[in-house]
Short mmCIF file of C-alpha atoms in Angstrom, two decimals:
data_model
loop_
_atom_site.label_atom_id
_atom_site.label_comp_id
_atom_site.label_asym_id
_atom_site.label_seq_id
_atom_site.Cartn_x
_atom_site.Cartn_y
_atom_site.Cartn_z
CA MET A 1 0.04 0.06 0.15
CA VAL A 2 2.90 2.31 0.64
CA ILE A 3 4.16 2.09 -2.90
CA LEU A 4 0.26 2.74 -4.14
CA ASN A 5 -0.19 5.81 -1.77
CA ASN A 6 2.96 7.08 -3.48
CA ILE A 7 1.77 6.85 -6.87
CA PHE A 8 -1.68 7.99 -6.20
CA LEU A 9 -0.35 11.07 -4.05
CA TRP A 10 1.57 12.21 -6.78
CA THR A 11 -0.92 11.43 -9.47
CA ALA A 12 -3.36 13.53 -7.61
CA ILE A 13 -0.93 16.47 -7.19
CA ILE A 14 -0.26 16.49 -10.96
CA LEU A 15 -4.03 16.09 -11.70
CA CYS A 16 -5.13 19.14 -9.27
CA ILE A 17 -2.35 21.37 -10.48
CA ALA A 18 -3.22 20.68 -13.89
CA ALA A 19 -6.95 21.41 -13.55
CA VAL A 20 -6.26 24.59 -11.73
CA TYR A 21 -4.16 25.62 -14.56
CA LYS A 22 -6.42 24.64 -17.33
CA ASN A 23 -9.32 26.48 -15.51
CA TYR A 24 -6.68 29.45 -15.23
CA LEU A 25 -6.18 29.43 -18.89
CA GLN A 26 -9.78 28.88 -19.76
CA THR A 27 -10.52 31.92 -17.64
CA HIS A 28 -8.40 34.14 -19.06
CA SER A 29 -8.66 33.31 -22.74
CA GLY A 30 -12.56 33.87 -22.36
CA ASN A 31 -13.26 30.43 -23.40
CA LEU A 32 -15.48 29.29 -20.61
CA ASP A 33 -17.38 26.53 -22.72
CA ILE A 34 -16.56 23.68 -20.57
CA LYS A 35 -18.71 20.22 -20.33
CA GLN A 36 -20.03 19.86 -17.22
CA ILE A 37 -20.07 16.49 -15.49
CA SER A 38 -23.64 14.92 -15.97
CA PHE A 39 -25.27 11.58 -15.67
CA SER A 40 -28.46 10.15 -16.73
CA ASN A 41 -31.02 9.43 -14.31
CA THR A 42 -30.73 6.03 -14.84
CA LEU A 43 -26.86 5.99 -14.24
CA TYR A 44 -27.09 8.61 -11.22
CA ASN A 45 -29.53 6.09 -9.42
CA ILE A 46 -27.54 3.12 -10.08
CA ILE A 47 -24.37 5.10 -8.75
CA LEU A 48 -26.42 6.38 -5.75
CA ALA A 49 -27.68 2.85 -4.95
CA VAL A 50 -24.17 1.41 -5.13
CA THR A 51 -22.94 4.20 -2.81
CA VAL A 52 -25.69 3.37 -0.33
CA ILE A 53 -24.85 -0.56 -0.41
CA ALA A 54 -21.36 0.07 0.04
CA ALA A 55 -22.00 2.56 2.95
CA LEU A 56 -24.16 0.17 4.79
CA PHE A 57 -22.15 -3.00 4.07
CA ILE A 58 -19.01 -1.24 5.42
CA ARG A 59 -20.71 -0.08 8.39
CA ILE A 60 -23.05 -3.16 9.36
CA TYR A 61 -21.02 -6.31 8.44
CA LYS A 62 -20.02 -7.81 11.58
CA PHE A 63 -21.64 -4.94 13.53
CA GLY A 64 -20.69 -5.61 17.14
CA ALA A 65 -18.27 -8.19 16.37
CA VAL A 66 -15.70 -6.14 14.82
CA PRO A 67 -13.89 -4.47 16.63
CA GLY A 68 -13.91 -7.33 18.92
CA GLY A 69 -14.18 -6.53 22.82
CA PHE A 70 -15.40 -3.09 24.10
CA ASN A 71 -13.73 0.15 24.66
CA GLN A 72 -13.40 1.41 28.06
CA ASP A 73 -14.91 4.56 27.44
CA GLY A 74 -17.56 3.13 25.50
CA ALA A 75 -18.39 0.37 28.26
CA MET A 76 -18.56 3.45 30.64
CA ALA A 77 -21.19 5.07 28.52
CA ALA A 78 -22.97 1.88 28.25
CA VAL A 79 -22.96 1.16 31.84
CA ASP A 80 -24.51 4.67 32.71
CA ALA A 81 -27.05 4.41 29.96
CA LYS A 82 -28.22 0.94 31.65
CA ALA A 83 -28.43 2.86 34.99
CA LEU A 84 -30.69 5.45 33.15
CA ALA A 85 -32.56 3.15 31.52
CA ASP A 86 -33.55 1.09 35.10
CA TYR A 87 -33.51 4.42 36.98
CA GLY A 88 -32.99 7.62 35.52
CA THR A 89 -29.60 8.02 37.15
CA ASP A 90 -25.91 7.51 36.16
CA ARG A 91 -24.33 4.49 37.72
CA TYR A 92 -23.39 6.69 40.99
CA GLY A 93 -26.88 7.37 41.52
CA MET A 94 -26.79 11.05 40.05
CA TRP A 95 -30.42 11.68 38.67
CA HIS A 96 -30.25 12.35 34.90
CA PRO A 97 -26.91 14.12 34.90
CA VAL A 98 -26.35 16.99 32.15
CA HIS A 99 -22.70 15.71 31.98
CA LEU A 100 -21.45 12.27 33.11
CA THR A 101 -18.70 11.80 35.94
CA ALA A 102 -17.13 9.05 34.13
CA TRP A 103 -13.41 8.84 35.86
CA GLY A 104 -14.23 11.51 38.12
CA TYR A 105 -10.85 13.39 37.02
CA GLY A 106 -12.31 13.49 33.42
CA GLN A 107 -15.64 13.64 32.34
CA MET A 108 -17.83 12.23 29.48
CA SER A 109 -20.76 13.81 27.83
CA ALA A 110 -23.97 12.53 28.32
CA LEU A 111 -25.84 12.26 24.99
CA LEU A 112 -24.33 9.04 23.97
CA SER A 113 -25.77 7.23 27.12
CA TYR A 114 -29.23 8.57 26.81
CA LEU A 115 -29.30 7.48 23.21
CA MET A 116 -28.29 4.01 24.58
CA ALA A 117 -30.61 3.74 27.20
CA PRO A 118 -33.83 2.87 25.10
CA PHE A 119 -31.78 0.05 23.14
CA ILE A 120 -30.23 -1.52 26.19
CA LYS A 121 -33.57 -1.27 27.92
CA ILE A 122 -35.12 -3.55 24.99
CA GLY A 123 -32.02 -5.50 24.16
CA GLY A 124 -30.08 -6.07 27.21
CA LEU A 125 -26.76 -4.59 27.87
CA ASN A 126 -24.36 -5.55 24.98
CA SER A 127 -21.95 -4.72 22.57
CA VAL A 128 -24.86 -4.48 19.45
CA THR A 129 -26.91 -2.15 21.57
CA ALA A 130 -24.47 -0.09 22.91
CA ARG A 131 -22.91 0.90 19.49
CA LEU A 132 -26.45 1.15 17.48
CA PRO A 133 -26.64 4.95 18.34
CA GLN A 134 -23.28 5.77 16.89
CA LEU A 135 -24.25 3.69 13.93
CA LEU A 136 -27.65 5.30 13.30
CA THR A 137 -26.46 8.85 13.69
CA SER A 138 -23.50 8.25 11.45
CA LEU A 139 -26.06 6.97 8.96
CA ALA A 140 -28.37 9.97 9.38
CA ALA A 141 -25.38 12.36 8.96
CA LEU A 142 -24.42 10.59 5.83
CA ILE A 143 -28.18 11.48 4.51
CA CYS A 144 -27.86 14.98 5.64
CA LEU A 145 -24.44 15.29 3.72
CA TYR A 146 -25.93 14.03 0.40
CA LEU A 147 -28.96 16.51 0.88
CA PHE A 148 -26.78 19.59 2.04
CA ILE A 149 -24.35 18.96 -0.78
CA ARG A 150 -27.39 18.57 -3.34
CA ASP A 151 -28.92 21.51 -2.17
CA VAL A 152 -25.69 23.67 -2.20
CA PHE A 153 -23.88 22.41 -4.89
CA GLY A 154 -25.85 20.35 -7.28
CA LYS A 155 -26.80 16.64 -7.56
CA THR A 156 -23.47 15.66 -9.16
CA THR A 157 -21.29 16.83 -6.61
CA ALA A 158 -23.31 15.74 -4.07
CA LEU A 159 -23.16 11.96 -5.70
CA ILE A 160 -19.29 12.35 -5.59
CA VAL A 161 -19.27 13.70 -2.18
CA SER A 162 -21.48 11.05 -1.08
CA LEU A 163 -19.40 8.30 -2.97
CA PHE A 164 -16.31 9.47 -0.61
CA ALA A 165 -18.00 9.79 2.63
CA ALA A 166 -19.49 6.33 2.23
CA ILE A 167 -15.79 4.78 1.83
CA ASN A 168 -13.95 7.12 4.07
CA PRO A 169 -11.83 5.31 6.64
CA TRP A 170 -12.40 8.12 9.49
CA HIS A 171 -16.05 7.69 8.87
CA ILE A 172 -16.36 4.00 9.02
CA LEU A 173 -14.14 3.65 12.13
CA GLN A 174 -16.19 5.79 13.99
CA SER A 175 -19.46 4.46 13.20
CA ARG A 176 -18.74 0.94 14.53
CA TRP A 177 -17.86 1.85 18.07
CA ALA A 178 -19.08 3.63 20.94
CA LEU A 179 -17.48 6.79 21.95
CA ASP A 180 -19.27 9.94 23.01
CA CYS A 181 -17.21 12.73 21.16
CA ASN A 182 -17.72 10.96 17.93
CA LEU A 183 -21.48 11.90 17.98
CA TYR A 184 -20.37 15.88 17.75
CA PRO A 185 -19.58 15.45 13.97
CA GLN A 186 -22.56 13.78 13.32
CA PHE A 187 -25.14 16.39 14.72
CA PHE A 188 -22.94 19.02 13.49
CA ILE A 189 -23.56 18.00 9.75
CA MET A 190 -27.30 17.62 10.50
CA GLY A 191 -27.42 21.00 11.99
CA LEU A 192 -25.46 22.35 9.04
CA TYR A 193 -28.01 20.98 6.65
CA PHE A 194 -31.08 22.39 8.68
CA LEU A 195 -29.47 25.54 8.93
CA ASN A 196 -29.02 26.14 5.22
CA LYS A 197 -32.58 24.58 4.58
CA GLY A 198 -33.79 27.38 7.40
CA LEU A 199 -32.56 30.40 5.26
CA ILE A 200 -35.60 29.39 2.89
CA LYS A 201 -38.16 27.95 5.44
CA ARG A 202 -37.68 29.12 9.04
CA LEU A 203 -39.12 26.11 10.74
CA TYR A 204 -35.68 24.10 9.71
CA LEU A 205 -34.14 27.18 11.29
CA ILE A 206 -35.44 26.01 14.56
CA ILE A 207 -34.73 22.42 13.82
CA SER A 208 -31.17 23.26 13.18
CA MET A 209 -30.77 24.97 16.43
CA ILE A 210 -32.05 21.90 18.17
CA MET A 211 -29.39 20.04 16.48
CA PHE A 212 -26.75 22.40 17.23
CA GLY A 213 -27.91 22.72 21.02
CA LEU A 214 -27.66 18.72 21.06
CA CYS A 215 -23.99 19.14 19.94
CA MET A 216 -23.32 20.70 23.11
CA TYR A 217 -24.12 17.25 25.07
CA CYS A 218 -21.77 15.19 22.47
CA TYR A 219 -18.51 16.88 23.44
CA GLY A 220 -16.99 19.26 25.88
CA ILE A 221 -14.87 21.08 23.39
CA SER A 222 -18.30 22.22 21.79
CA ILE A 223 -18.49 24.95 24.50
CA TYR A 224 -15.42 26.85 22.48
CA THR A 225 -16.22 25.72 19.16
CA MET A 226 -19.83 25.66 18.54
CA PRO A 227 -20.42 29.20 19.67
CA VAL A 228 -17.71 30.33 17.32
CA PHE A 229 -19.50 28.67 14.37
CA LEU A 230 -23.11 30.01 15.36
CA LEU A 231 -21.53 33.46 15.66
CA ALA A 232 -19.40 33.64 12.63
CA ALA A 233 -22.48 31.91 10.66
CA CYS A 234 -25.17 34.72 12.11
CA ILE A 235 -22.57 37.78 11.43
CA TYR A 236 -22.38 36.31 7.97
CA LEU A 237 -25.96 35.50 7.18
CA LEU A 238 -27.19 39.04 8.77
CA ILE A 239 -24.59 41.05 6.51
CA THR A 240 -25.81 39.28 3.40
CA LYS A 241 -29.46 39.63 4.56
CA GLN A 242 -30.28 36.19 4.35
CA LEU A 243 -31.42 36.05 7.87
CA SER A 244 -33.27 38.63 9.79
CA ILE A 245 -32.36 39.98 13.37
CA LYS A 246 -35.67 38.51 14.60
CA ASP A 247 -35.01 35.36 13.15
CA ALA A 248 -31.33 35.53 14.63
CA VAL A 249 -32.96 36.01 18.27
CA ILE A 250 -35.56 33.21 17.85
CA ALA A 251 -32.42 31.19 16.70
CA LEU A 252 -30.57 32.21 19.83
CA ILE A 253 -33.54 31.49 22.07
CA VAL A 254 -33.98 27.88 20.58
CA TYR A 255 -30.18 27.20 20.63
CA LEU A 256 -30.23 28.23 24.64
CA VAL A 257 -33.37 26.56 25.61
CA ILE A 258 -31.57 23.11 24.51
CA ALA A 259 -28.14 24.26 25.45
CA TRP A 260 -28.32 26.15 28.72
CA PRO A 261 -28.11 23.13 31.15
CA PHE A 262 -24.51 22.23 29.52
CA ILE A 263 -23.34 25.88 29.31
CA THR A 264 -24.37 26.19 33.06
CA THR A 265 -22.32 23.02 33.87
CA MET A 266 -19.15 24.41 32.35
CA ALA A 267 -19.78 27.57 34.04
CA ILE A 268 -20.10 26.31 37.48
CA ASN A 269 -17.11 23.90 37.20
CA PHE A 270 -15.09 26.80 35.92
CA LEU A 271 -16.16 29.10 38.83
CA LYS A 272 -16.26 26.09 41.16
CA LEU A 273 -19.82 26.42 42.52
CA ASP A 274 -22.10 23.62 44.08
CA THR A 275 -24.13 21.02 41.90
CA ILE A 276 -27.46 22.17 40.86
CA LYS A 277 -30.27 19.83 41.36
CA THR A 278 -33.75 20.08 39.77
CA PRO A 279 -36.71 17.66 39.25
CA PHE A 280 -35.55 17.18 35.77
CA PHE A 281 -31.90 17.05 35.74
CA THR A 282 -28.66 17.54 37.70
CA ILE A 283 -26.07 19.83 36.67
CA PRO A 284 -22.84 18.57 38.68
CA PHE A 285 -19.79 20.29 39.72
CA PHE A 286 -16.77 18.04 39.36
CA PRO A 287 -14.34 19.01 42.27
CA ASP A 288 -11.55 16.69 40.55
CA SER A 289 -11.80 17.70 37.03
CA VAL A 290 -8.36 18.35 35.24
CA ARG A 291 -10.26 19.01 31.54
CA SER A 292 -9.26 22.54 31.57
CA ASN A 293 -5.86 21.94 30.99
CA ASP A 294 -6.52 20.43 27.17
CA ILE A 295 -7.55 24.13 26.29
CA LEU A 296 -4.85 26.48 24.87
CA PHE A 297 -6.02 29.63 26.85
CA PHE A 298 -5.16 27.57 30.42
CA SER A 299 -1.77 26.86 29.18
CA ASP A 300 1.28 28.37 31.06
CA ASN A 301 3.02 29.27 27.81
CA ILE A 302 0.34 29.87 25.27
CA GLY A 303 2.65 31.00 22.54
CA SER A 304 4.83 27.70 22.69
CA GLN A 305 1.52 25.82 23.21
CA LEU A 306 -0.18 27.41 20.15
CA ILE A 307 2.97 26.15 17.88
CA SER A 308 2.68 22.51 19.31
CA ASN A 309 -1.15 22.73 18.66
CA PHE A 310 -0.51 23.66 15.07
CA LYS A 311 2.03 20.88 14.54
CA SER A 312 -0.60 18.49 15.88
CA LEU A 313 -3.26 20.15 13.67
CA MET A 314 -1.24 19.34 10.57
CA ASN A 315 -0.16 16.13 11.66
CA VAL A 316 -3.73 14.64 12.08
CA THR A 317 -5.25 16.69 9.01
CA LEU A 318 -3.17 17.59 6.22
CA LEU A 319 -0.16 14.75 6.72
CA GLN A 320 -2.63 12.38 8.15
CA LYS A 321 0.18 10.79 10.63
CA LYS A 322 -0.52 7.66 12.07
CA ASP A 323 -2.92 8.28 15.17
CA LEU A 324 -4.13 6.11 18.19
CA PRO A 325 -4.59 2.30 16.90
CA TRP A 326 -8.48 2.65 17.23
CA ASN A 327 -8.72 5.97 15.55
CA ASP A 328 -7.31 5.10 12.10
CA ILE A 329 -5.39 2.21 10.19
CA GLU A 330 -1.69 2.48 9.13
CA ASN A 331 -1.37 3.42 5.47
CA PHE A 332 -4.98 4.72 5.12
CA GLY A 333 -5.13 7.63 7.37
CA THR A 334 -8.41 9.43 7.92
CA MET A 335 -8.97 10.24 4.28
CA TYR A 336 -6.86 7.95 2.29
CA LEU A 337 -3.54 9.27 2.31
CA PHE A 338 -3.73 10.64 -1.45
CA SER A 339 -6.92 12.84 -0.90
CA MET A 340 -5.41 16.12 0.28
CA PRO A 341 -4.52 17.55 -2.92
CA PHE A 342 -8.58 17.13 -3.74
CA VAL A 343 -9.22 18.94 -0.78
CA ILE A 344 -6.86 21.85 -1.35
CA ALA A 345 -8.52 22.01 -4.98
CA GLY A 346 -11.84 21.82 -3.39
CA ILE A 347 -11.14 24.95 -1.23
CA VAL A 348 -9.93 26.58 -4.37
CA SER A 349 -13.19 25.81 -6.29
CA LEU A 350 -15.48 26.80 -3.54
CA ILE A 351 -13.66 30.10 -3.15
CA LYS A 352 -13.86 30.92 -6.68
CA ASP A 353 -16.90 29.19 -7.94
CA TYR A 354 -19.36 29.13 -5.05
CA ARG A 355 -18.40 31.99 -2.68
CA LYS A 356 -21.68 33.89 -3.41
CA SER A 357 -23.51 30.79 -2.31
CA GLY A 358 -24.66 31.09 1.58
CA GLY A 359 -24.48 27.11 1.74
CA ALA A 360 -20.83 27.22 0.44
CA VAL A 361 -19.66 29.88 2.91
CA LEU A 362 -21.47 27.98 5.84
CA ALA A 363 -19.44 24.96 4.87
CA LEU A 364 -16.20 27.11 4.70
CA ILE A 365 -16.91 28.33 8.38
CA PHE A 366 -17.38 24.74 9.18
CA LEU A 367 -13.97 24.24 8.14
CA LEU A 368 -12.63 27.10 9.61
CA THR A 369 -14.41 26.16 13.02
CA GLY A 370 -12.35 22.81 12.55
CA LEU A 371 -9.27 24.57 12.34
CA TRP A 372 -10.14 26.77 15.28
CA CYS A 373 -10.47 23.39 17.26
CA GLY A 374 -7.32 22.39 16.44
CA LEU A 375 -5.51 25.27 17.34
CA THR A 376 -7.20 25.92 20.80
CA THR A 377 -7.23 22.26 21.71
CA ASN A 378 -3.88 20.96 23.09
CA GLY A 379 -2.29 18.13 21.31
CA VAL A 380 -5.41 17.18 19.16
CA ASN A 381 -5.72 13.67 18.08
CA ILE A 382 -8.58 12.21 15.64
CA ASN A 383 -11.17 12.19 18.17
CA ARG A 384 -10.70 15.64 19.82
CA ILE A 385 -10.68 17.33 16.32
CA ASN A 386 -13.32 15.11 14.73
CA ILE A 387 -15.36 18.02 13.54
CA ILE A 388 -13.00 19.09 10.83
CA TYR A 389 -13.65 15.61 8.73
CA PHE A 390 -16.81 16.38 7.58
CA PRO A 391 -15.52 19.68 6.03
CA ILE A 392 -12.30 17.60 4.62
CA ILE A 393 -14.81 15.26 3.10
CA ILE A 394 -16.73 18.02 1.57
CA MET A 395 -13.85 20.01 0.07
CA ALA A 396 -12.36 16.77 -1.21
CA GLY A 397 -15.64 15.59 -2.86
CA ILE A 398 -15.77 19.22 -4.58
CA GLY A 399 -12.03 19.10 -5.30
CA ILE A 400 -12.63 15.74 -7.40
CA ALA A 401 -15.67 17.02 -9.08
CA TYR A 402 -13.52 20.13 -10.02
CA THR A 403 -10.63 18.12 -11.26
CA ILE A 404 -12.83 16.04 -13.36
CA LYS A 405 -14.54 18.72 -14.79
CA TRP A 406 -11.45 20.28 -16.09
CA LEU A 407 -9.86 16.96 -16.98
CA PRO A 408 -12.65 14.59 -17.94
CA LEU A 409 -10.53 11.47 -18.63
CA SER A 410 -9.34 11.81 -14.90
CA LYS A 411 -12.39 10.44 -13.94
CA TRP A 412 -11.27 6.90 -14.68
CA GLY A 413 -7.83 7.07 -12.86
CA ILE A 414 -9.61 8.79 -9.61
CA SER A 415 -12.41 6.15 -9.54
CA ALA A 416 -9.59 3.27 -10.04
CA ALA A 417 -7.46 4.88 -7.14
CA TYR A 418 -10.40 5.12 -4.72
CA LEU A 419 -11.80 1.46 -5.42
CA THR A 420 -8.67 0.13 -4.84
CA ALA A 421 -7.88 1.76 -1.91
CA PHE A 422 -11.11 0.98 -0.51
CA ILE A 423 -11.02 -2.76 -1.38
CA ILE A 424 -7.65 -2.99 0.07
CA PHE A 425 -9.03 -1.11 3.20
CA THR A 426 -12.17 -3.29 3.54
CA SER A 427 -9.98 -6.33 3.63
CA THR A 428 -7.40 -4.97 5.99
CA TYR A 429 -10.16 -3.94 8.63
CA PHE A 430 -11.83 -7.34 8.96
CA THR A 431 -8.81 -9.21 8.80
CA SER A 432 -5.08 -8.01 10.36
CA TYR A 433 -6.82 -4.78 11.72
CA ALA A 434 -9.79 -6.74 13.39
CA ASP A 435 -7.28 -9.09 15.03
CA SER A 436 -5.00 -6.23 16.34
CA MET A 437 -7.87 -4.34 17.80
CA GLU A 438 -8.83 -7.19 20.07
CA MET A 439 -6.28 -6.52 22.37
CA TYR A 440 -6.83 -2.85 22.63
CA PHE A 441 -10.40 -3.40 23.16
CA PHE A 442 -9.70 -6.17 25.92
CA LYS A 443 -11.44 -8.91 23.97
CA ASP A 444 -9.75 -11.91 25.93
CA PHE A 445 -10.11 -10.23 29.20
CA GLY A 446 -13.99 -9.72 28.52
CA ASN A 447 -14.43 -13.10 27.40
CA ALA A 448 -12.51 -14.21 30.83
CA VAL A 449 -14.64 -11.86 32.77
CA SER A 450 -17.84 -12.87 31.01
CA SER A 451 -17.19 -16.73 31.84
CA LEU A 452 -17.69 -15.96 35.51
CA LYS A 453 -20.93 -14.19 34.97
CA ALA A 454 -23.11 -17.15 35.93
CA VAL A 455 -20.50 -18.67 38.46
CA ASN A 456 -21.86 -19.30 41.94
CA SER A 457 -19.01 -17.66 44.00
CA ASP A 458 -19.00 -15.39 47.16
CA LYS A 459 -16.22 -13.45 45.91
CA ILE A 460 -14.61 -12.61 42.45
CA TYR A 461 -10.98 -11.31 42.08
CA ILE A 462 -10.21 -9.63 38.92
CA THR A 463 -6.67 -8.57 37.82
CA ALA A 464 -6.16 -4.80 37.72
CA ASP A 465 -3.50 -5.34 35.04
CA SER A 466 -5.86 -5.05 32.05
CA GLN A 467 -4.94 -1.72 30.32
CA TYR A 468 -1.99 -1.41 32.26
CA GLN A 469 -0.66 -2.56 35.64
CA GLY A 470 -2.89 -1.56 38.56
CA ALA A 471 -5.68 0.11 36.19
CA SER A 472 -8.37 -1.18 38.64
CA HIS A 473 -10.78 1.49 37.32
CA VAL A 474 -10.84 -0.10 33.67
CA SER A 475 -11.06 -3.59 34.92
CA GLU A 476 -14.12 -2.45 36.91
CA ILE A 477 -15.94 -0.60 34.32
CA LEU A 478 -15.24 -3.54 31.89
CA THR A 479 -16.58 -5.85 34.58
CA LEU A 480 -19.76 -3.88 35.00
CA PHE A 481 -20.48 -4.13 31.46
CA TYR A 482 -20.03 -7.63 30.67
CA HIS A 483 -21.85 -8.55 34.05
CA GLU A 484 -24.57 -6.17 33.42
CA ILE A 485 -24.04 -5.02 37.21
CA ASP A 486 -27.20 -3.30 38.29
CA ALA A 487 -26.73 0.36 39.27
CA GLU A 488 -28.17 0.24 42.63
CA TYR A 489 -26.25 -3.07 43.36
CA TYR A 490 -23.25 -1.11 42.49
CA GLN A 491 -24.03 1.91 44.78
CA GLY A 492 -24.70 -0.61 47.75
CA LYS A 493 -28.46 0.02 47.97
CA SER A 494 -29.23 -3.36 47.17
CA ASP A 495 -27.42 -6.76 47.66
CA LEU A 496 -27.00 -9.71 45.48
CA ASN A 497 -27.56 -13.03 47.38
CA SER A 498 -26.80 -10.81 50.39
CA ILE A 499 -23.37 -10.11 49.23
CA PRO A 500 -22.61 -6.25 48.74
CA PHE A 501 -20.82 -5.60 45.21
CA ARG A 502 -17.91 -4.28 47.14
CA ASN A 503 -17.59 -7.56 48.99
CA LYS A 504 -18.34 -9.54 46.00
CA TYR A 505 -16.08 -8.04 43.56
CA VAL A 506 -12.29 -7.02 44.08
CA PHE A 507 -10.16 -5.58 41.49
CA ARG A 508 -6.72 -5.86 42.52
CA SER A 509 -3.34 -7.07 40.75
CA ILE A 510 -3.42 -10.92 41.76
CA LYS A 511 0.15 -10.89 43.17
CA ASP A 512 -1.25 -8.73 46.05
CA ILE A 513 -3.88 -11.18 46.68
CA ASP A 514 -3.70 -14.01 49.22
CA ILE A 515 -5.03 -16.91 47.58
CA ILE A 516 -7.10 -18.78 50.07
CA PRO A 517 -8.21 -22.46 48.60
CA SER A 518 -10.77 -22.79 51.39
CA GLU A 519 -12.49 -19.36 50.14
CA ASN A 520 -15.47 -19.57 47.51
CA ALA A 521 -13.82 -17.27 44.88
CA SER A 522 -13.28 -17.18 41.32
CA TYR A 523 -10.49 -15.28 39.60
CA VAL A 524 -9.82 -13.72 36.23
CA ILE A 525 -5.95 -13.46 36.03
CA THR A 526 -3.16 -12.80 33.53
CA SER A 527 -1.08 -15.73 32.27
CA ASP A 528 1.82 -14.29 34.39
CA ASP A 529 -0.33 -14.97 37.61
CA LYS A 530 -1.09 -18.61 36.98
CA LYS A 531 1.94 -19.43 38.87
CA TYR A 532 0.18 -18.41 42.15
CA PHE A 533 -2.45 -21.18 42.13
CA ASN A 534 -2.47 -24.83 42.38
CA GLU A 535 -3.59 -26.72 39.68
CA ASN A 536 -4.76 -29.53 41.70
CA ILE A 537 -7.29 -27.29 43.35
CA TYR A 538 -8.15 -24.67 40.64
CA ASP A 539 -9.48 -25.13 37.04
CA PHE A 540 -8.10 -22.70 34.45
CA LYS A 541 -9.85 -21.68 31.12
CA GLN A 542 -7.91 -19.63 28.89
CA PHE A 543 -8.70 -16.75 26.88
CA GLY A 544 -5.50 -15.39 25.39
CA ASN A 545 -3.42 -13.65 27.87
CA TYR A 546 -6.11 -14.13 30.35
CA TYR A 547 -7.56 -17.05 32.36
CA SER A 548 -10.67 -17.42 34.62
CA VAL A 549 -9.79 -19.53 37.57
CA THR A 550 -12.37 -21.49 39.42
CA HIS A 551 -12.55 -24.31 42.03
CA LYS A 552 -12.72 -27.92 40.83
CA ASN A 553 -15.84 -29.51 41.03
#
């Protein structure tokens, strides 16, 4: 794939330069009789149907099983979702929290858990029900993306953008596992679609503000990115008289009606005020929070941090350097490594050909908001800057359409390059990448824990050495997930077989535990811990690098 990437990249660079140059020559020669890209209705519908099938297949095939295991943050959202479904609280007993306590020192956005709750209530706590909200919102976002591009740039460009989005590595990966922040770009693009529609029919403007308000509950960085986008969009739309002051005020009111509890949460944590409890929800104060350290404005040296942030921004966008294992796949990046020339061509085309279009300018403001996010968030990775990827997808699609418009024969080479990359990506995702992700998503650990779910033991000792040595909090949250632990039992409000949760479940490194053969206990251990057990007394069931240990019958 490395050789192919280099070939495709240099070909893309040459094609984009040639397209821009030909555009320049045609413009200055006065000959603008360029044949536009067009499809018959039948061919258009066939390609659109293939796009939909490809998008569904790559996101639904082996859904719940790939990636194997479960990420600890997703498990935490799911455990809180079960508590919400059962009792209307998080796992700690907080009534309808606006923001989740999560690890304590670092919180978690709540919307994903609230979306999970009905699925878990119906289908139980498992990898499918916990991941369904992310899948469904991702698919809804693709629909809104297509409709937005169709309204602003036309049917043909919409088809090209949708094709690119359907096979896009970033969008595929984030749609198949549960992480709270990955809802943010999905609700953002839905809000953008309705905002553009709202310039014609004001009812859609209200819907857009609801979507943008919900964005605040998707990811904490929305507190300093969403208002920036809305303010910039509002100023532009007011100046160009596409929005009246009355409509802007109504939009602001609707947005604040949805967003004010989250905004208040951020305010009381910044000011260190007390938790606010209402009959409907709780606005919590987190005394141990360290999240403000992630923001540029709270850095000790803003200048040097800004330079560092810029480098991180370039690494995860333009250069597409390898990120965390679960965020991208080696040699494919977020957009396929050879796509960035088309992104630049797309920006050129948007500014040159669509700058008078309100929707196009909104898309550009969306991109600039993503850049703002990268510059103001310390050490961004793919998750932290995820709102920038829909604008990049849009610009890439526009750039591909622009290149094909000026170099019609290039459509065959571009199509072949992306088809080849997608086939190799798909093969990699469901084979070698799927195998590697099982370790990062603790599949073997989860299987070992699951094997003890029905075991009748007074105590279950579970190794704290899951994510790293002494990671008892990770072992605990994954156990809560796999054993579907009741929230009130976890809180100590109810006992299971008269054994409180804290007495039954012990999360500690096995080397620090006294193994007492007479104790009615079971264990989840690492392979290194097996030496502490007498094989004449205990049965061992292996799950990769982990064992479940029970007394012999």
